[in-house]
mmCIF file of C-alpha atoms in Angstrom:
data_model
loop_
_atom_site.group_PDB
_atom_site.id
_atom_site.type_symbol
_atom_site.label_atom_id
_atom_site.label_comp_id
_atom_site.label_asym_id
_atom_site.label_seq_id
_atom_site.Cartn_x
_atom_site.Cartn_y
_atom_site.Cartn_z
ATOM 1 C CA MET A 9 0.000 0.000 0.000
ATOM 2 C CA ASN A 10 1.163 3.507 -0.776
ATOM 3 C CA PRO A 11 2.793 5.097 2.307
ATOM 4 C CA LEU A 12 1.155 8.404 1.468
ATOM 5 C CA LEU A 13 -2.282 6.803 1.720
ATOM 6 C CA ILE A 14 -1.381 5.322 5.115
ATOM 7 C CA ALA A 15 -0.231 8.719 6.371
ATOM 8 C CA ALA A 16 -3.404 10.366 5.100
ATOM 9 C CA ALA A 17 -5.562 7.763 6.840
ATOM 10 C CA ALA A 18 -3.632 8.250 10.085
ATOM 11 C CA THR A 19 -4.174 11.990 9.998
ATOM 12 C CA ALA A 20 -7.868 11.504 9.288
ATOM 13 C CA LEU A 21 -8.275 9.389 12.409
ATOM 14 C CA THR A 22 -8.608 11.656 15.438
ATOM 15 C CA ALA A 23 -7.934 10.452 18.965
ATOM 16 C CA PRO A 24 -10.832 10.617 21.398
ATOM 17 C CA ALA A 25 -11.083 13.701 23.528
ATOM 18 C CA PRO A 26 -9.431 13.607 26.973
ATOM 19 C CA SER A 27 -12.832 13.916 28.608
ATOM 20 C CA ALA A 28 -14.043 10.855 26.718
ATOM 21 C CA ARG A 29 -10.997 8.849 27.741
ATOM 22 C CA LEU A 30 -11.337 9.943 31.358
ATOM 23 C CA GLY A 31 -15.045 9.207 31.243
ATOM 24 C CA ALA A 32 -14.384 5.675 30.053
ATOM 25 C CA LEU A 33 -11.791 5.236 32.790
ATOM 26 C CA THR A 34 -14.246 6.545 35.390
ATOM 27 C CA ARG A 35 -16.911 4.145 34.190
ATOM 28 C CA ASN A 36 -14.464 1.254 34.438
ATOM 29 C CA VAL A 37 -13.524 2.279 37.971
ATOM 30 C CA GLN A 38 -17.167 2.681 38.953
ATOM 31 C CA ARG A 39 -17.923 -0.712 37.462
ATOM 32 C CA PHE A 40 -15.443 -2.204 39.917
ATOM 33 C CA SER A 41 -17.193 -0.545 42.827
ATOM 34 C CA THR A 42 -16.860 -1.187 46.529
ATOM 35 C CA PRO A 43 -19.907 -3.527 46.801
ATOM 36 C CA ARG A 44 -18.540 -5.622 43.941
ATOM 37 C CA LEU A 45 -15.132 -5.732 45.597
ATOM 38 C CA HIS A 46 -16.731 -6.848 48.854
ATOM 39 C CA SER A 47 -18.666 -9.572 47.043
ATOM 40 C CA THR A 48 -15.505 -10.780 45.314
ATOM 41 C CA LEU A 49 -13.601 -10.902 48.596
ATOM 42 C CA CYS A 50 -16.449 -12.762 50.305
ATOM 43 C CA ILE A 51 -16.607 -15.357 47.533
ATOM 44 C CA ALA A 52 -12.835 -15.795 47.613
ATOM 45 C CA GLY A 53 -12.906 -16.157 51.401
ATOM 46 C CA ILE A 54 -15.679 -18.755 51.274
ATOM 47 C CA ALA A 55 -13.855 -20.706 48.572
ATOM 48 C CA LEU A 56 -10.644 -20.626 50.606
ATOM 49 C CA ALA A 57 -12.493 -21.758 53.744
ATOM 50 C CA LEU A 58 -14.146 -24.641 51.898
ATOM 51 C CA GLY A 59 -10.786 -25.673 50.483
ATOM 52 C CA LEU A 60 -9.205 -25.667 53.918
ATOM 53 C CA VAL A 61 -12.091 -27.660 55.372
ATOM 54 C CA ALA A 62 -11.767 -30.181 52.560
ATOM 55 C CA ALA A 63 -8.061 -30.422 53.363
ATOM 56 C CA LYS A 64 -8.926 -31.079 57.028
ATOM 57 C CA ARG A 65 -7.661 -27.693 58.193
ATOM 58 C CA VAL A 66 -10.674 -26.732 60.294
ATOM 59 C CA SER A 67 -8.472 -25.124 62.943
ATOM 60 C CA VAL A 68 -6.978 -22.812 60.320
ATOM 61 C CA VAL A 69 -10.483 -21.808 59.202
ATOM 62 C CA LEU A 70 -11.573 -21.055 62.767
ATOM 63 C CA ALA A 71 -8.458 -19.001 63.465
ATOM 64 C CA ALA A 72 -8.827 -17.091 60.193
ATOM 65 C CA VAL A 73 -12.500 -16.348 60.891
ATOM 66 C CA MET A 74 -11.737 -15.023 64.381
ATOM 67 C CA ALA A 75 -8.834 -12.902 63.193
ATOM 68 C CA GLY A 76 -10.785 -11.579 60.200
ATOM 69 C CA ALA A 77 -13.823 -10.681 62.302
ATOM 70 C CA THR A 78 -11.628 -8.822 64.790
ATOM 71 C CA VAL A 79 -9.838 -6.865 62.060
ATOM 72 C CA VAL A 80 -13.114 -5.972 60.327
ATOM 73 C CA ASP A 81 -14.605 -4.832 63.639
ATOM 74 C CA LEU A 82 -11.605 -2.589 64.322
ATOM 75 C CA ILE A 83 -11.707 -1.083 60.823
ATOM 76 C CA VAL A 84 -15.461 -0.438 60.925
ATOM 77 C CA ARG A 85 -15.342 1.148 64.367
ATOM 78 C CA ARG A 86 -12.345 3.311 63.462
ATOM 79 C CA ARG A 87 -14.167 4.493 60.337
ATOM 80 C CA GLU A 88 -17.311 5.273 62.337
ATOM 81 C CA GLN A 89 -15.273 7.262 64.852
ATOM 82 C CA ARG A 90 -13.675 9.309 62.081
ATOM 83 C CA GLN A 91 -17.066 9.956 60.495
ATOM 84 C CA ARG A 92 -18.558 11.055 63.822
ATOM 85 C CA ALA A 93 -15.625 13.349 64.527
ATOM 86 C CA LYS A 94 -15.804 14.857 61.041
ATOM 87 C CA GLY A 95 -19.577 15.284 61.351
ATOM 88 C CA ALA A 96 -19.228 17.023 64.705
ATOM 89 C CA ALA A 97 -16.588 19.385 63.296
ATOM 90 C CA VAL A 98 -18.725 20.236 60.251
ATOM 91 C CA THR A 99 -21.799 20.764 62.434
ATOM 92 C CA ALA A 100 -19.856 23.061 64.773
ATOM 93 C CA ASP A 101 -18.628 25.047 61.771
ATOM 94 C CA PHE A 102 -22.180 25.229 60.402
ATOM 95 C CA LEU A 103 -23.514 26.475 63.737
ATOM 96 C CA GLY A 104 -20.684 28.998 63.893
ATOM 97 C CA HIS A 105 -21.722 30.461 60.539
ATOM 98 C CA VAL A 106 -25.379 30.503 61.627
ATOM 99 C CA VAL A 107 -24.542 32.370 64.844
ATOM 100 C CA ALA A 108 -22.302 34.820 62.964
ATOM 101 C CA ASN A 109 -25.112 35.568 60.515
ATOM 102 C CA LEU A 110 -27.568 36.015 63.380
ATOM 103 C CA ASP A 111 -25.194 38.437 65.099
ATOM 104 C CA ALA A 112 -24.989 40.350 61.825
ATOM 105 C CA GLY A 113 -28.756 40.862 61.941
ATOM 106 C CA ALA A 114 -29.932 38.160 59.535
ATOM 107 C CA PRO A 115 -33.070 36.174 60.411
ATOM 108 C CA LEU A 116 -32.607 32.510 61.277
ATOM 109 C CA PRO A 117 -33.884 31.115 57.944
ATOM 110 C CA ARG A 118 -31.521 33.324 55.976
ATOM 111 C CA ALA A 119 -28.673 32.550 58.381
ATOM 112 C CA CYS A 120 -29.164 28.804 57.848
ATOM 113 C CA VAL A 121 -29.303 29.163 54.063
ATOM 114 C CA THR A 122 -26.097 31.217 54.000
ATOM 115 C CA ALA A 123 -24.318 28.798 56.347
ATOM 116 C CA ALA A 124 -25.373 25.805 54.227
ATOM 117 C CA GLU A 125 -23.770 27.397 51.176
ATOM 118 C CA ARG A 126 -20.412 27.299 53.000
ATOM 119 C CA LEU A 127 -20.423 23.584 53.732
ATOM 120 C CA PRO A 128 -17.093 21.977 52.812
ATOM 121 C CA GLU A 129 -17.013 19.352 50.095
ATOM 122 C CA THR A 130 -15.546 16.875 52.589
ATOM 123 C CA ALA A 131 -18.671 16.960 54.769
ATOM 124 C CA PRO A 132 -20.158 13.499 55.437
ATOM 125 C CA THR A 133 -22.850 12.704 52.894
ATOM 126 C CA PRO A 134 -25.678 11.979 55.403
ATOM 127 C CA LEU A 135 -24.948 15.195 57.294
ATOM 128 C CA ALA A 136 -24.801 17.312 54.131
ATOM 129 C CA ARG A 137 -28.042 15.716 52.938
ATOM 130 C CA ASP A 138 -29.811 16.528 56.217
ATOM 131 C CA ILE A 139 -28.534 20.110 56.203
ATOM 132 C CA HIS A 140 -29.700 20.675 52.631
ATOM 133 C CA ARG A 141 -33.051 19.092 53.480
ATOM 134 C CA LEU A 142 -33.326 21.474 56.436
ATOM 135 C CA VAL A 143 -32.534 24.417 54.172
ATOM 136 C CA HIS A 144 -35.099 23.190 51.650
ATOM 137 C CA HIS A 145 -37.820 23.190 54.339
ATOM 138 C CA ILE A 146 -36.738 26.662 55.411
ATOM 139 C CA ARG A 147 -36.931 27.979 51.859
ATOM 140 C CA LEU A 148 -40.439 26.555 51.562
ATOM 141 C CA GLY A 149 -41.425 28.648 54.571
ATOM 142 C CA HIS A 150 -42.007 25.780 56.984
ATOM 143 C CA SER A 151 -42.015 26.583 60.675
ATOM 144 C CA ALA A 152 -39.725 24.928 63.198
ATOM 145 C CA ALA A 153 -42.501 22.555 64.278
ATOM 146 C CA GLN A 154 -42.988 21.355 60.683
ATOM 147 C CA ILE A 155 -39.337 20.557 60.043
ATOM 148 C CA GLU A 156 -38.311 16.944 60.422
ATOM 149 C CA VAL A 157 -35.567 16.437 62.975
ATOM 150 C CA PRO A 158 -32.360 15.233 61.251
ATOM 151 C CA THR A 159 -30.979 11.913 62.428
ATOM 152 C CA SER A 160 -27.480 11.760 60.917
ATOM 153 C CA GLN A 161 -25.896 13.996 63.551
ATOM 154 C CA PRO A 162 -27.217 14.516 67.110
ATOM 155 C CA GLU A 163 -25.897 18.079 67.187
ATOM 156 C CA LEU A 164 -27.921 19.010 64.101
ATOM 157 C CA ALA A 165 -31.043 17.491 65.642
ATOM 158 C CA ARG A 166 -30.332 19.512 68.768
ATOM 159 C CA MET A 167 -30.206 22.688 66.677
ATOM 160 C CA VAL A 168 -33.716 22.041 65.344
ATOM 161 C CA THR A 169 -34.925 21.274 68.876
ATOM 162 C CA LEU A 170 -33.439 24.537 70.175
ATOM 163 C CA TRP A 171 -35.083 26.397 67.317
ATOM 164 C CA ARG A 172 -38.442 24.916 68.272
ATOM 165 C CA LEU A 173 -37.848 25.809 71.921
ATOM 166 C CA ALA A 174 -36.916 29.385 71.065
ATOM 167 C CA THR A 175 -39.955 29.761 68.814
ATOM 168 C CA GLY A 176 -42.360 28.330 71.375
ATOM 169 C CA ARG A 177 -40.978 30.108 74.441
ATOM 170 C CA GLY A 178 -39.891 33.399 72.929
ATOM 171 C CA ILE A 179 -36.219 32.873 73.798
ATOM 172 C CA PRO A 180 -33.545 34.490 71.575
ATOM 173 C CA VAL A 181 -32.408 31.635 69.368
ATOM 174 C CA ALA A 182 -28.950 33.164 68.873
ATOM 175 C CA GLN A 183 -28.060 32.648 72.533
ATOM 176 C CA LEU A 184 -29.132 29.003 72.473
ATOM 177 C CA LEU A 185 -27.260 28.238 69.266
ATOM 178 C CA ARG A 186 -24.170 30.050 70.538
ATOM 179 C CA ALA A 187 -24.210 27.897 73.670
ATOM 180 C CA ALA A 188 -24.621 24.762 71.536
ATOM 181 C CA ARG A 189 -21.706 25.795 69.329
ATOM 182 C CA ASP A 190 -19.480 26.496 72.353
ATOM 183 C CA GLU A 191 -20.343 23.082 73.754
ATOM 184 C CA LEU A 192 -19.435 21.455 70.440
ATOM 185 C CA ASP A 193 -16.117 23.301 70.362
ATOM 186 C CA HIS A 194 -15.365 22.165 73.909
ATOM 187 C CA ALA A 195 -16.247 18.564 73.023
ATOM 188 C CA GLU A 196 -14.006 18.721 69.948
ATOM 189 C CA ARG A 197 -11.053 20.015 71.989
ATOM 190 C CA HIS A 198 -11.654 17.309 74.592
ATOM 191 C CA ARG A 199 -11.765 14.634 71.879
ATOM 192 C CA ALA A 200 -8.528 15.886 70.326
ATOM 193 C CA ALA A 201 -6.795 15.962 73.723
ATOM 194 C CA THR A 202 -7.934 12.466 74.694
ATOM 195 C CA THR A 203 -6.988 11.089 71.269
ATOM 196 C CA ALA A 204 -3.473 12.460 71.661
ATOM 197 C CA ALA A 205 -3.239 11.176 75.237
ATOM 198 C CA LEU A 206 -4.383 7.677 74.239
ATOM 199 C CA ALA A 207 -1.993 7.346 71.304
ATOM 200 C CA GLY A 208 0.486 5.535 73.543
ATOM 201 C CA PRO A 209 -1.974 2.916 74.861
ATOM 202 C CA ARG A 210 -3.244 2.284 71.316
ATOM 203 C CA THR A 211 0.291 1.692 70.086
ATOM 204 C CA THR A 212 0.993 -0.604 73.029
ATOM 205 C CA ALA A 213 -2.125 -2.649 72.282
ATOM 206 C CA MET A 214 -1.093 -3.026 68.634
ATOM 207 C CA VAL A 215 2.415 -4.109 69.605
ATOM 208 C CA LEU A 216 1.099 -6.681 72.086
ATOM 209 C CA ALA A 217 -1.279 -8.066 69.463
ATOM 210 C CA ALA A 218 1.628 -8.470 67.021
ATOM 211 C CA LEU A 219 3.976 -10.176 69.505
ATOM 212 C CA PRO A 220 2.798 -13.728 68.645
ATOM 213 C CA LEU A 221 3.628 -13.102 64.982
ATOM 214 C CA ALA A 222 7.047 -11.815 65.993
ATOM 215 C CA GLY A 223 7.570 -14.956 68.069
ATOM 216 C CA MET A 224 6.689 -17.146 65.090
ATOM 217 C CA LEU A 225 9.151 -15.256 62.892
ATOM 218 C CA MET A 226 11.887 -15.635 65.501
ATOM 219 C CA GLY A 227 11.159 -19.356 65.769
ATOM 220 C CA ALA A 228 11.349 -19.750 62.002
ATOM 221 C CA ALA A 229 14.635 -17.822 61.970
ATOM 222 C CA MET A 230 16.031 -20.244 64.564
ATOM 223 C CA GLY A 231 15.211 -23.227 62.365
ATOM 224 C CA ALA A 232 11.883 -24.266 63.880
ATOM 225 C CA ASN A 233 8.694 -24.686 61.871
ATOM 226 C CA PRO A 234 5.938 -22.961 63.889
ATOM 227 C CA VAL A 235 3.699 -22.402 60.861
ATOM 228 C CA GLY A 236 3.827 -26.065 59.916
ATOM 229 C CA LEU A 237 3.072 -27.112 63.488
ATOM 230 C CA LEU A 238 0.111 -24.738 63.900
ATOM 231 C CA THR A 239 -1.444 -25.642 60.540
ATOM 232 C CA SER A 240 -0.918 -29.405 60.758
ATOM 233 C CA GLY A 241 -3.933 -30.077 62.970
ATOM 234 C CA GLY A 242 -3.865 -32.027 66.198
ATOM 235 C CA ILE A 243 -2.225 -30.269 69.123
ATOM 236 C CA GLY A 244 -0.880 -27.602 66.771
ATOM 237 C CA GLY A 245 -4.397 -26.790 65.575
ATOM 238 C CA VAL A 246 -5.608 -26.521 69.165
ATOM 239 C CA LEU A 247 -2.762 -24.146 69.995
ATOM 240 C CA LEU A 248 -3.567 -22.074 66.894
ATOM 241 C CA VAL A 249 -7.260 -21.705 67.776
ATOM 242 C CA VAL A 250 -6.636 -20.978 71.461
ATOM 243 C CA GLY A 251 -3.840 -18.512 70.743
ATOM 244 C CA THR A 252 -5.852 -16.671 68.098
ATOM 245 C CA ALA A 253 -8.853 -16.490 70.425
ATOM 246 C CA LEU A 254 -6.724 -15.023 73.211
ATOM 247 C CA VAL A 255 -5.147 -12.430 70.904
ATOM 248 C CA CYS A 256 -8.554 -11.422 69.496
ATOM 249 C CA ALA A 257 -10.067 -11.214 72.978
ATOM 250 C CA GLY A 258 -7.173 -9.069 74.180
ATOM 251 C CA THR A 259 -7.551 -6.766 71.177
ATOM 252 C CA VAL A 260 -11.289 -6.332 71.761
ATOM 253 C CA VAL A 261 -10.844 -5.734 75.495
ATOM 254 C CA SER A 262 -8.115 -3.161 74.819
ATOM 255 C CA ARG A 263 -10.364 -1.377 72.337
ATOM 256 C CA VAL A 264 -13.247 -1.250 74.817
ATOM 257 C CA ILE A 265 -11.000 0.094 77.594
ATOM 258 C CA ILE A 266 -9.528 2.782 75.326
ATOM 259 C CA GLU A 267 -12.963 3.818 74.021
ATOM 260 C CA ARG A 268 -14.318 4.167 77.557
ATOM 261 C CA ALA A 269 -11.279 6.177 78.599
ATOM 262 C CA ALA A 270 -11.846 8.514 75.649
ATOM 263 C CA GLN A 271 -15.410 9.348 76.688
#
């Protein structure tokens, strides 16, 4: 074929726009979403468990289930704590903007609308949804008694309750909201201080939980075969299940103690 014709055909073919390429990439990423990833991991875990059971490694399955459940519980609770802390910080910032607008002479509905427009993009989705729903009711002219109390954040529900109280009793709502904001700020400072103070105990708990693994590595380095013993069944399987149960129980107890100390 003539090289000139090939060059002409190549110039006639235009590459897709960057937005189209990025859109296709985004769709591929969205297709492999978190629920699908969870389903894939669950299926793989079940298949692995069935294979171990078929190979007469029931003790390994029990130990893996206990360890996996403990790790998942820690991850879920840590994520919930971060979401609650972020929600409390966003709510305190929202109340701060509302109080500032009230001090500037704006009525409460307008103060809430203006404060909602300043919500950060990193605000938790349920909290942002409840705030925008609250603003929507306000724009429709609903009274405080007609507005549904939000449930995603207790502090936001308390704001609506204080608004109802101020409307029904004739109390200046700015004073109540200012007190609520100050209480949120104090709670946030207390949470930050306790989190910093409990960093040492958390690290100690993690180190203690990892000590059995370190012992197994040291045994393997000395020429022993701890993994083979623990996964071979018999007395090794019993030691594996009992040891894993003790480590998981110690991790859970440490978490409960640290959470109670942080309150």
